[in-house]
């Protein structure tokens, strides 16, 4: 089993390779690994990321087939099926690190802010289900001076939304709480920069350390 600190280190190193354009060859050995993986998987990290086409977890962390258990949904929101997916992977594959991966200029955050500032009447019910999940994290920001600074609003909104998803995964599931308490499961937030390709892990002080 790969521990949470070890998994975090692998992701950091992988992203460093990606951001510096020196991707490892491992990621391309998929064909040779395919047969071995057909009989089972042991993903070392679970990533809950946004569906945005510019933020594919395997690529930005420079990982290959079988390395990451990835859940992607617009706005990296947490609804019951996302919690269930994380529970499934953590319990079945002994994966010990969960990363909520948001990103700069997230369209789901922008759409939610727009909806809050100029509500539309005929928004699809399904789309609204996403906006409603993001809303509590960004609503408060509109009551501050940030409301005059669109870019800062989105920046803070992205972070607040990542934190809300982390919080939900940490406290919204008995299975996960148990794994956190007894088995070294860790849930951390991270933000990918579309501009630099760098993933910044949030709350550095609270991150699992191997030292
Ligand atoms: Zn997004």
Tab-separated table of C-alpha atoms in Angstrom, residues 31-142:
chain	number	residue	atom	x	y	z
A	31	UNK	CA	0.868	-1.029	-23.591
A	32	UNK	CA	3.222	-3.203	-21.574
A	33	UNK	CA	1.311	-2.490	-18.384
A	34	UNK	CA	-2.074	-3.191	-19.861
A	35	UNK	CA	-1.918	-6.967	-19.607
A	36	UNK	CA	-0.694	-6.874	-16.016
A	37	UNK	CA	-3.381	-4.397	-15.056
A	38	UNK	CA	-6.150	-6.470	-16.604
A	39	UNK	CA	-6.145	-8.671	-13.510
A	40	UNK	CA	-6.337	-5.860	-10.968
A	41	UNK	CA	-5.538	-2.296	-10.060
A	42	UNK	CA	-3.877	-0.493	-7.184
A	43	UNK	CA	-4.249	3.216	-7.884
A	44	UNK	CA	-2.050	5.159	-5.455
A	45	UNK	CA	-4.223	8.281	-5.397
A	46	UNK	CA	-7.854	9.267	-5.890
A	47	UNK	CA	-8.381	12.528	-7.747
A	48	UNK	CA	-11.669	14.404	-7.719
A	49	UNK	CA	-11.156	16.937	-10.475
A	50	UNK	CA	-13.054	19.254	-12.787
A	51	UNK	CA	-14.216	18.033	-16.210
A	52	UNK	CA	-12.435	20.963	-17.892
A	53	UNK	CA	-10.637	19.654	-20.990
A	54	UNK	CA	-7.462	21.445	-19.936
A	55	UNK	CA	-7.077	19.639	-16.619
A	56	UNK	CA	-6.777	15.873	-17.200
A	57	UNK	CA	-5.387	14.453	-13.957
A	58	UNK	CA	-3.211	11.749	-15.531
A	59	UNK	CA	-1.486	14.279	-17.760
A	60	UNK	CA	-0.942	17.133	-15.295
A	61	UNK	CA	0.460	14.664	-12.744
A	62	UNK	CA	2.391	12.742	-15.421
A	63	UNK	CA	0.983	9.351	-14.435
A	64	UNK	CA	0.161	6.267	-16.421
A	65	UNK	CA	-2.406	3.513	-16.720
A	66	UNK	CA	-3.532	2.175	-13.360
A	67	UNK	CA	-1.960	4.969	-11.286
A	68	UNK	CA	-4.889	7.244	-10.519
A	69	UNK	CA	-8.538	6.645	-9.691
A	70	UNK	CA	-10.128	9.710	-11.228
A	71	UNK	CA	-13.574	11.225	-10.720
A	72	UNK	CA	-14.317	14.227	-12.890
A	73	UNK	CA	-17.329	16.488	-12.674
A	74	UNK	CA	-17.803	20.143	-13.613
A	75	UNK	CA	-16.641	22.322	-10.724
A	76	UNK	CA	-15.163	19.348	-8.827
A	77	UNK	CA	-18.294	19.352	-6.712
A	78	UNK	CA	-19.167	16.677	-4.198
A	79	UNK	CA	-22.561	14.993	-4.548
A	80	UNK	CA	-23.455	11.516	-3.251
A	81	UNK	CA	-22.121	9.664	-6.302
A	82	UNK	CA	-18.730	11.383	-5.917
A	83	UNK	CA	-18.568	10.450	-2.238
A	84	UNK	CA	-19.519	6.901	-3.174
A	85	UNK	CA	-16.786	6.716	-5.793
A	86	UNK	CA	-14.171	7.890	-3.293
A	87	UNK	CA	-15.443	5.441	-0.670
A	88	UNK	CA	-15.321	2.638	-3.209
A	89	UNK	CA	-11.723	3.242	-4.240
A	90	UNK	CA	-10.439	3.952	-0.728
A	91	UNK	CA	-12.069	0.837	0.715
A	92	UNK	CA	-11.446	-1.551	-2.153
A	93	UNK	CA	-7.971	-0.581	-3.347
A	94	UNK	CA	-6.519	0.730	-0.078
A	95	UNK	CA	-5.816	4.044	-1.763
A	96	UNK	CA	-4.804	6.485	0.979
A	97	UNK	CA	-4.663	9.885	-0.676
A	98	UNK	CA	-7.614	11.852	-2.033
A	99	UNK	CA	-6.930	15.105	-3.887
A	100	UNK	CA	-9.663	17.586	-4.776
A	101	UNK	CA	-8.201	19.241	-7.848
A	102	UNK	CA	-9.693	22.593	-8.801
A	103	UNK	CA	-8.186	25.005	-11.294
A	104	UNK	CA	-7.838	28.669	-12.166
A	105	UNK	CA	-10.650	30.253	-14.182
A	106	UNK	CA	-13.026	27.385	-13.530
A	107	UNK	CA	-16.132	27.768	-15.693
A	108	UNK	CA	-18.402	26.306	-13.027
A	109	UNK	CA	-17.343	29.025	-10.577
A	110	UNK	CA	-17.757	31.739	-13.199
A	111	UNK	CA	-21.212	30.403	-14.121
A	112	UNK	CA	-22.278	30.311	-10.475
A	113	UNK	CA	-21.094	33.864	-9.856
A	114	UNK	CA	-22.945	35.004	-12.969
A	115	UNK	CA	-26.084	33.224	-11.846
A	116	UNK	CA	-25.893	34.853	-8.413
A	117	UNK	CA	-25.397	38.310	-9.886
A	118	UNK	CA	-27.899	37.972	-12.727
A	119	UNK	CA	-30.278	35.094	-12.053
A	120	UNK	CA	-31.804	33.472	-15.126
A	121	UNK	CA	-35.234	31.919	-15.020
A	122	UNK	CA	-34.938	29.015	-17.380
A	123	UNK	CA	-31.685	27.412	-16.299
A	124	UNK	CA	-31.766	23.657	-16.768
A	125	UNK	CA	-32.547	21.746	-13.605
A	126	UNK	CA	-29.487	19.588	-14.110
A	127	UNK	CA	-27.137	22.501	-14.546
A	128	UNK	CA	-28.700	24.117	-11.522
A	129	UNK	CA	-27.780	21.034	-9.495
A	130	UNK	CA	-24.120	21.925	-10.078
A	131	UNK	CA	-24.538	25.649	-9.469
A	132	UNK	CA	-26.394	24.900	-6.230
A	133	UNK	CA	-23.420	22.870	-4.986
A	134	UNK	CA	-20.973	25.689	-5.738
A	135	UNK	CA	-23.205	28.498	-4.491
A	136	UNK	CA	-22.581	28.210	-0.707
A	137	UNK	CA	-18.812	28.598	-1.207
A	138	UNK	CA	-18.972	31.721	-3.345
A	139	UNK	CA	-22.087	33.470	-2.095
A	140	UNK	CA	-20.328	35.054	0.872
A	141	UNK	CA	-17.641	36.550	-1.354
A	142	UNK	CA	-20.233	38.673	-3.114
